[in-house]
JSON list of C-alpha atoms in Angstrom, two decimals:
[
{"chain": "A", "resi": 1, "resn": "UNK", "atom": "CA", "xyz": [29.82, -19.17, -19.40]},
{"chain": "A", "resi": 2, "resn": "UNK", "atom": "CA", "xyz": [26.40, -20.65, -18.71]},
{"chain": "A", "resi": 3, "resn": "UNK", "atom": "CA", "xyz": [27.06, -20.56, -14.97]},
{"chain": "A", "resi": 4, "resn": "UNK", "atom": "CA", "xyz": [28.00, -16.88, -15.14]},
{"chain": "A", "resi": 5, "resn": "UNK", "atom": "CA", "xyz": [24.78, -16.11, -17.06]},
{"chain": "A", "resi": 6, "resn": "UNK", "atom": "CA", "xyz": [22.68, -17.93, -14.45]},
{"chain": "A", "resi": 7, "resn": "UNK", "atom": "CA", "xyz": [24.43, -16.10, -11.61]},
{"chain": "A", "resi": 8, "resn": "UNK", "atom": "CA", "xyz": [23.79, -12.70, -13.24]},
{"chain": "A", "resi": 9, "resn": "UNK", "atom": "CA", "xyz": [20.16, -13.63, -13.91]},
{"chain": "A", "resi": 10, "resn": "UNK", "atom": "CA", "xyz": [19.67, -14.75, -10.29]},
{"chain": "A", "resi": 11, "resn": "UNK", "atom": "CA", "xyz": [21.24, -11.53, -8.96]},
{"chain": "A", "resi": 12, "resn": "UNK", "atom": "CA", "xyz": [18.96, -9.38, -11.13]},
{"chain": "A", "resi": 13, "resn": "UNK", "atom": "CA", "xyz": [15.91, -11.42, -10.08]},
{"chain": "A", "resi": 14, "resn": "UNK", "atom": "CA", "xyz": [16.79, -10.99, -6.40]},
{"chain": "A", "resi": 15, "resn": "UNK", "atom": "CA", "xyz": [17.36, -7.26, -6.73]},
{"chain": "A", "resi": 16, "resn": "UNK", "atom": "CA", "xyz": [14.10, -6.64, -8.57]},
{"chain": "A", "resi": 17, "resn": "UNK", "atom": "CA", "xyz": [12.24, -8.81, -6.07]},
{"chain": "A", "resi": 18, "resn": "UNK", "atom": "CA", "xyz": [13.38, -6.52, -3.25]},
{"chain": "A", "resi": 19, "resn": "UNK", "atom": "CA", "xyz": [12.14, -3.33, -4.88]},
{"chain": "A", "resi": 20, "resn": "UNK", "atom": "CA", "xyz": [9.77, -1.24, -2.81]},
{"chain": "A", "resi": 21, "resn": "UNK", "atom": "CA", "xyz": [6.79, 0.64, -4.17]},
{"chain": "A", "resi": 22, "resn": "UNK", "atom": "CA", "xyz": [7.61, 3.95, -2.44]},
{"chain": "A", "resi": 23, "resn": "UNK", "atom": "CA", "xyz": [10.65, 5.96, -3.52]},
{"chain": "A", "resi": 24, "resn": "UNK", "atom": "CA", "xyz": [13.78, 5.99, -1.40]},
{"chain": "A", "resi": 25, "resn": "UNK", "atom": "CA", "xyz": [13.52, 9.79, -1.14]},
{"chain": "A", "resi": 26, "resn": "UNK", "atom": "CA", "xyz": [10.13, 9.53, 0.60]},
{"chain": "A", "resi": 27, "resn": "UNK", "atom": "CA", "xyz": [11.15, 6.52, 2.71]},
{"chain": "A", "resi": 28, "resn": "UNK", "atom": "CA", "xyz": [14.04, 8.53, 4.18]},
{"chain": "A", "resi": 29, "resn": "UNK", "atom": "CA", "xyz": [11.54, 11.05, 5.60]},
{"chain": "A", "resi": 30, "resn": "UNK", "atom": "CA", "xyz": [9.53, 8.38, 7.45]},
{"chain": "A", "resi": 31, "resn": "UNK", "atom": "CA", "xyz": [9.81, 8.29, 11.24]},
{"chain": "A", "resi": 32, "resn": "UNK", "atom": "CA", "xyz": [9.77, 4.54, 11.90]},
{"chain": "A", "resi": 33, "resn": "UNK", "atom": "CA", "xyz": [9.17, 5.07, 15.62]},
{"chain": "A", "resi": 34, "resn": "UNK", "atom": "CA", "xyz": [5.60, 6.25, 14.95]},
{"chain": "A", "resi": 35, "resn": "UNK", "atom": "CA", "xyz": [3.29, 3.23, 15.13]},
{"chain": "A", "resi": 36, "resn": "UNK", "atom": "CA", "xyz": [-0.28, 3.57, 13.88]},
{"chain": "A", "resi": 37, "resn": "UNK", "atom": "CA", "xyz": [-1.81, 2.38, 17.16]},
{"chain": "A", "resi": 38, "resn": "UNK", "atom": "CA", "xyz": [-0.08, 5.25, 19.01]},
{"chain": "A", "resi": 39, "resn": "UNK", "atom": "CA", "xyz": [-0.81, 7.71, 16.21]},
{"chain": "A", "resi": 40, "resn": "UNK", "atom": "CA", "xyz": [-4.50, 6.81, 16.40]},
{"chain": "A", "resi": 41, "resn": "UNK", "atom": "CA", "xyz": [-4.57, 7.53, 20.15]},
{"chain": "A", "resi": 42, "resn": "UNK", "atom": "CA", "xyz": [-2.89, 10.95, 20.01]},
{"chain": "A", "resi": 43, "resn": "UNK", "atom": "CA", "xyz": [-2.24, 12.35, 16.51]},
{"chain": "A", "resi": 44, "resn": "UNK", "atom": "CA", "xyz": [-1.52, 15.84, 17.90]},
{"chain": "A", "resi": 45, "resn": "UNK", "atom": "CA", "xyz": [1.73, 14.64, 19.50]},
{"chain": "A", "resi": 46, "resn": "UNK", "atom": "CA", "xyz": [3.10, 13.55, 16.10]},
{"chain": "A", "resi": 47, "resn": "UNK", "atom": "CA", "xyz": [2.20, 16.61, 13.98]},
{"chain": "A", "resi": 48, "resn": "UNK", "atom": "CA", "xyz": [4.89, 17.34, 11.39]},
{"chain": "A", "resi": 49, "resn": "UNK", "atom": "CA", "xyz": [6.34, 13.82, 11.33]},
{"chain": "A", "resi": 50, "resn": "UNK", "atom": "CA", "xyz": [6.19, 11.64, 8.22]},
{"chain": "A", "resi": 51, "resn": "UNK", "atom": "CA", "xyz": [4.75, 8.13, 8.23]},
{"chain": "A", "resi": 52, "resn": "UNK", "atom": "CA", "xyz": [4.29, 5.33, 5.72]},
{"chain": "A", "resi": 53, "resn": "UNK", "atom": "CA", "xyz": [0.85, 3.78, 6.01]},
{"chain": "A", "resi": 54, "resn": "UNK", "atom": "CA", "xyz": [-1.37, 1.59, 3.91]},
{"chain": "A", "resi": 55, "resn": "UNK", "atom": "CA", "xyz": [-4.67, -0.18, 3.77]},
{"chain": "A", "resi": 56, "resn": "UNK", "atom": "CA", "xyz": [-7.94, -0.47, 1.87]},
{"chain": "A", "resi": 57, "resn": "UNK", "atom": "CA", "xyz": [-9.80, 2.56, 0.52]},
{"chain": "A", "resi": 58, "resn": "UNK", "atom": "CA", "xyz": [-13.17, 3.01, 2.23]},
{"chain": "A", "resi": 59, "resn": "UNK", "atom": "CA", "xyz": [-14.14, 6.12, 0.27]},
{"chain": "A", "resi": 60, "resn": "UNK", "atom": "CA", "xyz": [-13.01, 9.25, -1.57]},
{"chain": "A", "resi": 61, "resn": "UNK", "atom": "CA", "xyz": [-14.43, 12.72, -1.12]},
{"chain": "A", "resi": 62, "resn": "UNK", "atom": "CA", "xyz": [-13.59, 15.72, -3.31]},
{"chain": "A", "resi": 63, "resn": "UNK", "atom": "CA", "xyz": [-14.24, 19.36, -2.47]},
{"chain": "A", "resi": 64, "resn": "UNK", "atom": "CA", "xyz": [-13.05, 22.82, -3.46]},
{"chain": "A", "resi": 65, "resn": "UNK", "atom": "CA", "xyz": [-10.14, 22.47, -1.00]},
{"chain": "A", "resi": 66, "resn": "UNK", "atom": "CA", "xyz": [-8.91, 19.17, -2.46]},
{"chain": "A", "resi": 67, "resn": "UNK", "atom": "CA", "xyz": [-9.47, 15.47, -1.91]},
{"chain": "A", "resi": 68, "resn": "UNK", "atom": "CA", "xyz": [-9.77, 13.22, 1.10]},
{"chain": "A", "resi": 69, "resn": "UNK", "atom": "CA", "xyz": [-9.35, 9.43, 1.05]},
{"chain": "A", "resi": 70, "resn": "UNK", "atom": "CA", "xyz": [-10.69, 7.40, 3.96]},
{"chain": "A", "resi": 71, "resn": "UNK", "atom": "CA", "xyz": [-8.48, 4.33, 4.47]},
{"chain": "A", "resi": 72, "resn": "UNK", "atom": "CA", "xyz": [-8.89, 1.25, 6.68]},
{"chain": "A", "resi": 73, "resn": "UNK", "atom": "CA", "xyz": [-5.35, 0.71, 7.98]},
{"chain": "A", "resi": 74, "resn": "UNK", "atom": "CA", "xyz": [-3.48, -2.58, 7.44]},
{"chain": "A", "resi": 75, "resn": "UNK", "atom": "CA", "xyz": [0.15, -3.30, 8.29]},
{"chain": "A", "resi": 76, "resn": "UNK", "atom": "CA", "xyz": [2.68, -3.19, 5.43]},
{"chain": "A", "resi": 77, "resn": "UNK", "atom": "CA", "xyz": [5.01, -5.95, 4.30]},
{"chain": "A", "resi": 78, "resn": "UNK", "atom": "CA", "xyz": [8.72, -5.39, 3.60]},
{"chain": "A", "resi": 79, "resn": "UNK", "atom": "CA", "xyz": [7.94, -4.07, 0.11]},
{"chain": "A", "resi": 80, "resn": "UNK", "atom": "CA", "xyz": [5.38, -1.57, 1.40]},
{"chain": "A", "resi": 81, "resn": "UNK", "atom": "CA", "xyz": [2.33, -3.52, 0.23]},
{"chain": "A", "resi": 82, "resn": "UNK", "atom": "CA", "xyz": [-0.63, -3.65, 2.64]},
{"chain": "A", "resi": 83, "resn": "UNK", "atom": "CA", "xyz": [-1.10, -7.09, 4.17]},
{"chain": "A", "resi": 84, "resn": "UNK", "atom": "CA", "xyz": [-4.79, -7.81, 4.19]},
{"chain": "A", "resi": 85, "resn": "UNK", "atom": "CA", "xyz": [-6.00, -9.34, 7.39]},
{"chain": "A", "resi": 86, "resn": "UNK", "atom": "CA", "xyz": [-8.96, -9.18, 9.69]},
{"chain": "A", "resi": 87, "resn": "UNK", "atom": "CA", "xyz": [-6.89, -6.97, 12.01]},
{"chain": "A", "resi": 88, "resn": "UNK", "atom": "CA", "xyz": [-6.81, -3.20, 11.65]},
{"chain": "A", "resi": 89, "resn": "UNK", "atom": "CA", "xyz": [-5.96, -0.50, 14.16]},
{"chain": "A", "resi": 90, "resn": "UNK", "atom": "CA", "xyz": [-8.60, 1.78, 12.70]},
{"chain": "A", "resi": 91, "resn": "UNK", "atom": "CA", "xyz": [-9.04, 4.30, 9.92]},
{"chain": "A", "resi": 92, "resn": "UNK", "atom": "CA", "xyz": [-7.24, 7.43, 8.81]},
{"chain": "A", "resi": 93, "resn": "UNK", "atom": "CA", "xyz": [-7.75, 10.21, 6.29]},
{"chain": "A", "resi": 94, "resn": "UNK", "atom": "CA", "xyz": [-5.22, 10.98, 3.56]},
{"chain": "A", "resi": 95, "resn": "UNK", "atom": "CA", "xyz": [-5.59, 14.48, 2.13]},
{"chain": "A", "resi": 96, "resn": "UNK", "atom": "CA", "xyz": [-4.35, 16.13, -1.03]},
{"chain": "A", "resi": 97, "resn": "UNK", "atom": "CA", "xyz": [-4.80, 19.59, -2.53]},
{"chain": "A", "resi": 98, "resn": "UNK", "atom": "CA", "xyz": [-5.09, 17.86, -5.92]},
{"chain": "A", "resi": 99, "resn": "UNK", "atom": "CA", "xyz": [-8.25, 16.28, -7.32]},
{"chain": "A", "resi": 100, "resn": "UNK", "atom": "CA", "xyz": [-8.20, 12.50, -6.81]},
{"chain": "A", "resi": 101, "resn": "UNK", "atom": "CA", "xyz": [-10.74, 10.92, -9.12]},
{"chain": "A", "resi": 102, "resn": "UNK", "atom": "CA", "xyz": [-12.93, 8.35, -7.37]},
{"chain": "A", "resi": 103, "resn": "UNK", "atom": "CA", "xyz": [-13.03, 6.30, -10.57]},
{"chain": "A", "resi": 104, "resn": "UNK", "atom": "CA", "xyz": [-9.27, 5.73, -10.15]},
{"chain": "A", "resi": 105, "resn": "UNK", "atom": "CA", "xyz": [-9.11, 5.67, -6.35]},
{"chain": "A", "resi": 106, "resn": "UNK", "atom": "CA", "xyz": [-11.95, 3.19, -6.06]},
{"chain": "A", "resi": 107, "resn": "UNK", "atom": "CA", "xyz": [-13.47, 1.90, -2.87]},
{"chain": "A", "resi": 108, "resn": "UNK", "atom": "CA", "xyz": [-11.89, -1.43, -1.97]},
{"chain": "A", "resi": 109, "resn": "UNK", "atom": "CA", "xyz": [-8.48, -0.86, -3.60]},
{"chain": "A", "resi": 110, "resn": "UNK", "atom": "CA", "xyz": [-5.28, -1.27, -1.62]},
{"chain": "A", "resi": 111, "resn": "UNK", "atom": "CA", "xyz": [-3.11, 1.82, -1.20]},
{"chain": "A", "resi": 112, "resn": "UNK", "atom": "CA", "xyz": [0.26, 2.71, 0.33]},
{"chain": "A", "resi": 113, "resn": "UNK", "atom": "CA", "xyz": [1.34, 6.27, 1.05]},
{"chain": "A", "resi": 114, "resn": "UNK", "atom": "CA", "xyz": [3.92, 8.44, 2.71]},
{"chain": "A", "resi": 115, "resn": "UNK", "atom": "CA", "xyz": [2.70, 11.68, 4.20]},
{"chain": "A", "resi": 116, "resn": "UNK", "atom": "CA", "xyz": [2.99, 14.27, 6.92]},
{"chain": "A", "resi": 117, "resn": "UNK", "atom": "CA", "xyz": [0.82, 14.02, 10.03]},
{"chain": "A", "resi": 118, "resn": "UNK", "atom": "CA", "xyz": [-1.45, 17.07, 10.25]},
{"chain": "A", "resi": 119, "resn": "UNK", "atom": "CA", "xyz": [-3.54, 16.24, 13.31]},
{"chain": "A", "resi": 120, "resn": "UNK", "atom": "CA", "xyz": [-7.02, 14.78, 13.63]},
{"chain": "A", "resi": 121, "resn": "UNK", "atom": "CA", "xyz": [-10.58, 15.43, 12.56]},
{"chain": "A", "resi": 122, "resn": "UNK", "atom": "CA", "xyz": [-13.79, 14.01, 13.98]},
{"chain": "A", "resi": 123, "resn": "UNK", "atom": "CA", "xyz": [-16.48, 12.95, 11.49]},
{"chain": "A", "resi": 124, "resn": "UNK", "atom": "CA", "xyz": [-19.56, 10.74, 11.50]},
{"chain": "A", "resi": 125, "resn": "UNK", "atom": "CA", "xyz": [-18.92, 7.06, 10.79]},
{"chain": "A", "resi": 126, "resn": "UNK", "atom": "CA", "xyz": [-22.22, 5.23, 10.59]},
{"chain": "A", "resi": 127, "resn": "UNK", "atom": "CA", "xyz": [-24.02, 6.26, 13.81]},
{"chain": "A", "resi": 128, "resn": "UNK", "atom": "CA", "xyz": [-21.05, 7.49, 15.83]},
{"chain": "A", "resi": 129, "resn": "UNK", "atom": "CA", "xyz": [-18.41, 10.19, 15.92]},
{"chain": "A", "resi": 130, "resn": "UNK", "atom": "CA", "xyz": [-15.01, 8.86, 14.84]},
{"chain": "A", "resi": 131, "resn": "UNK", "atom": "CA", "xyz": [-11.67, 10.60, 15.31]},
{"chain": "A", "resi": 132, "resn": "UNK", "atom": "CA", "xyz": [-9.44, 10.19, 12.22]},
{"chain": "A", "resi": 133, "resn": "UNK", "atom": "CA", "xyz": [-5.71, 10.92, 12.10]},
{"chain": "A", "resi": 134, "resn": "UNK", "atom": "CA", "xyz": [-5.10, 13.20, 9.09]},
{"chain": "A", "resi": 135, "resn": "UNK", "atom": "CA", "xyz": [-2.13, 12.59, 6.78]},
{"chain": "A", "resi": 136, "resn": "UNK", "atom": "CA", "xyz": [-1.14, 15.03, 4.00]},
{"chain": "A", "resi": 137, "resn": "UNK", "atom": "CA", "xyz": [-0.07, 12.87, 1.04]},
{"chain": "A", "resi": 138, "resn": "UNK", "atom": "CA", "xyz": [3.51, 13.24, -0.19]},
{"chain": "A", "resi": 139, "resn": "UNK", "atom": "CA", "xyz": [3.61, 10.08, -2.34]},
{"chain": "A", "resi": 140, "resn": "UNK", "atom": "CA", "xyz": [1.15, 7.28, -2.90]},
{"chain": "A", "resi": 141, "resn": "UNK", "atom": "CA", "xyz": [0.88, 3.98, -4.71]},
{"chain": "A", "resi": 142, "resn": "UNK", "atom": "CA", "xyz": [-2.31, 2.16, -5.65]},
{"chain": "A", "resi": 143, "resn": "UNK", "atom": "CA", "xyz": [-2.00, -1.60, -5.58]},
{"chain": "A", "resi": 144, "resn": "UNK", "atom": "CA", "xyz": [-3.81, -3.24, -8.50]},
{"chain": "A", "resi": 145, "resn": "UNK", "atom": "CA", "xyz": [-5.91, -5.99, -6.95]},
{"chain": "A", "resi": 146, "resn": "UNK", "atom": "CA", "xyz": [-4.72, -7.92, -3.95]},
{"chain": "A", "resi": 147, "resn": "UNK", "atom": "CA", "xyz": [-1.02, -8.68, -3.77]},
{"chain": "A", "resi": 148, "resn": "UNK", "atom": "CA", "xyz": [-0.42, -11.95, -5.58]},
{"chain": "A", "resi": 149, "resn": "UNK", "atom": "CA", "xyz": [0.85, -14.15, -2.77]},
{"chain": "A", "resi": 150, "resn": "UNK", "atom": "CA", "xyz": [1.28, -17.02, -5.26]},
{"chain": "A", "resi": 151, "resn": "UNK", "atom": "CA", "xyz": [3.97, -14.86, -6.87]},
{"chain": "A", "resi": 152, "resn": "UNK", "atom": "CA", "xyz": [5.67, -14.09, -3.58]},
{"chain": "A", "resi": 153, "resn": "UNK", "atom": "CA", "xyz": [5.41, -17.66, -2.20]},
{"chain": "A", "resi": 154, "resn": "UNK", "atom": "CA", "xyz": [4.88, -20.12, -5.07]},
{"chain": "A", "resi": 155, "resn": "UNK", "atom": "CA", "xyz": [3.55, -23.61, -4.35]},
{"chain": "A", "resi": 156, "resn": "UNK", "atom": "CA", "xyz": [5.85, -26.62, -4.73]},
{"chain": "A", "resi": 157, "resn": "UNK", "atom": "CA", "xyz": [6.83, -27.25, -8.35]},
{"chain": "A", "resi": 158, "resn": "UNK", "atom": "CA", "xyz": [4.93, -30.52, -8.74]},
{"chain": "A", "resi": 159, "resn": "UNK", "atom": "CA", "xyz": [1.66, -28.76, -7.81]},
{"chain": "A", "resi": 160, "resn": "UNK", "atom": "CA", "xyz": [2.18, -25.86, -10.21]},
{"chain": "A", "resi": 161, "resn": "UNK", "atom": "CA", "xyz": [1.58, -25.75, -13.95]},
{"chain": "A", "resi": 162, "resn": "UNK", "atom": "CA", "xyz": [1.97, -22.20, -15.38]},
{"chain": "A", "resi": 163, "resn": "UNK", "atom": "CA", "xyz": [-0.14, -23.09, -18.45]},
{"chain": "A", "resi": 164, "resn": "UNK", "atom": "CA", "xyz": [-3.12, -24.53, -16.62]},
{"chain": "A", "resi": 165, "resn": "UNK", "atom": "CA", "xyz": [-5.41, -22.45, -14.41]},
{"chain": "A", "resi": 166, "resn": "UNK", "atom": "CA", "xyz": [-7.59, -25.31, -13.21]},
{"chain": "A", "resi": 167, "resn": "UNK", "atom": "CA", "xyz": [-6.00, -25.55, -9.75]},
{"chain": "A", "resi": 168, "resn": "UNK", "atom": "CA", "xyz": [-6.35, -21.88, -8.86]},
{"chain": "A", "resi": 169, "resn": "UNK", "atom": "CA", "xyz": [-2.69, -20.98, -9.30]},
{"chain": "A", "resi": 170, "resn": "UNK", "atom": "CA", "xyz": [-1.64, -18.04, -11.42]},
{"chain": "A", "resi": 171, "resn": "UNK", "atom": "CA", "xyz": [1.61, -17.41, -13.28]},
{"chain": "A", "resi": 172, "resn": "UNK", "atom": "CA", "xyz": [4.56, -15.87, -11.41]},
{"chain": "A", "resi": 173, "resn": "UNK", "atom": "CA", "xyz": [4.22, -12.23, -12.38]},
{"chain": "A", "resi": 174, "resn": "UNK", "atom": "CA", "xyz": [3.48, -9.50, -9.85]},
{"chain": "A", "resi": 175, "resn": "UNK", "atom": "CA", "xyz": [0.17, -7.67, -10.02]},
{"chain": "A", "resi": 176, "resn": "UNK", "atom": "CA", "xyz": [1.12, -4.80, -7.72]},
{"chain": "A", "resi": 177, "resn": "UNK", "atom": "CA", "xyz": [2.32, -2.47, -10.49]},
{"chain": "A", "resi": 178, "resn": "UNK", "atom": "CA", "xyz": [-0.34, 0.13, -9.80]},
{"chain": "A", "resi": 179, "resn": "UNK", "atom": "CA", "xyz": [-0.62, 3.88, -10.08]},
{"chain": "A", "resi": 180, "resn": "UNK", "atom": "CA", "xyz": [2.29, 5.75, -8.53]},
{"chain": "A", "resi": 181, "resn": "UNK", "atom": "CA", "xyz": [2.20, 9.45, -7.72]},
{"chain": "A", "resi": 182, "resn": "UNK", "atom": "CA", "xyz": [5.63, 10.80, -6.90]},
{"chain": "A", "resi": 183, "resn": "UNK", "atom": "CA", "xyz": [6.40, 14.12, -5.17]},
{"chain": "A", "resi": 184, "resn": "UNK", "atom": "CA", "xyz": [6.92, 17.14, -7.39]}
]
């Protein structure tokens, strides 16, 4: 009986560990052939296609027409969480007709979204003109803090003590349960 309990517990743990942060409904719309590097070069050739992108928020701007989030692109892991690195293929704009409060969508937060490619817009970035691909948001997910890699890849057992924080390790619970906005 104990063995059966452990097998059921392990199966549940594996299934919940594979959960993605974007709904299956939105993921089915995504055209996986569209890579951000190619999208950045010629967004007009991909208008109408859906993509799943993520990165770090560089700023939020609200107007009468809606909201615009400027995002520094990072690649996504298998769960759809942006993988922070020193490598980015550029920036893009995510737009919404809804008001997106900049106190919630704060500069520096990680974000993942699925949206439709609408084209490009050229704006000033520092002292130069920068051409941004524009994505209309269908669904988005804010990642609370950086993904906890200690949770995803724990250190060897003898180096880890879940009750002592002195060595810089944190307990094994995920911190990427952020704000999720699903399609209506």
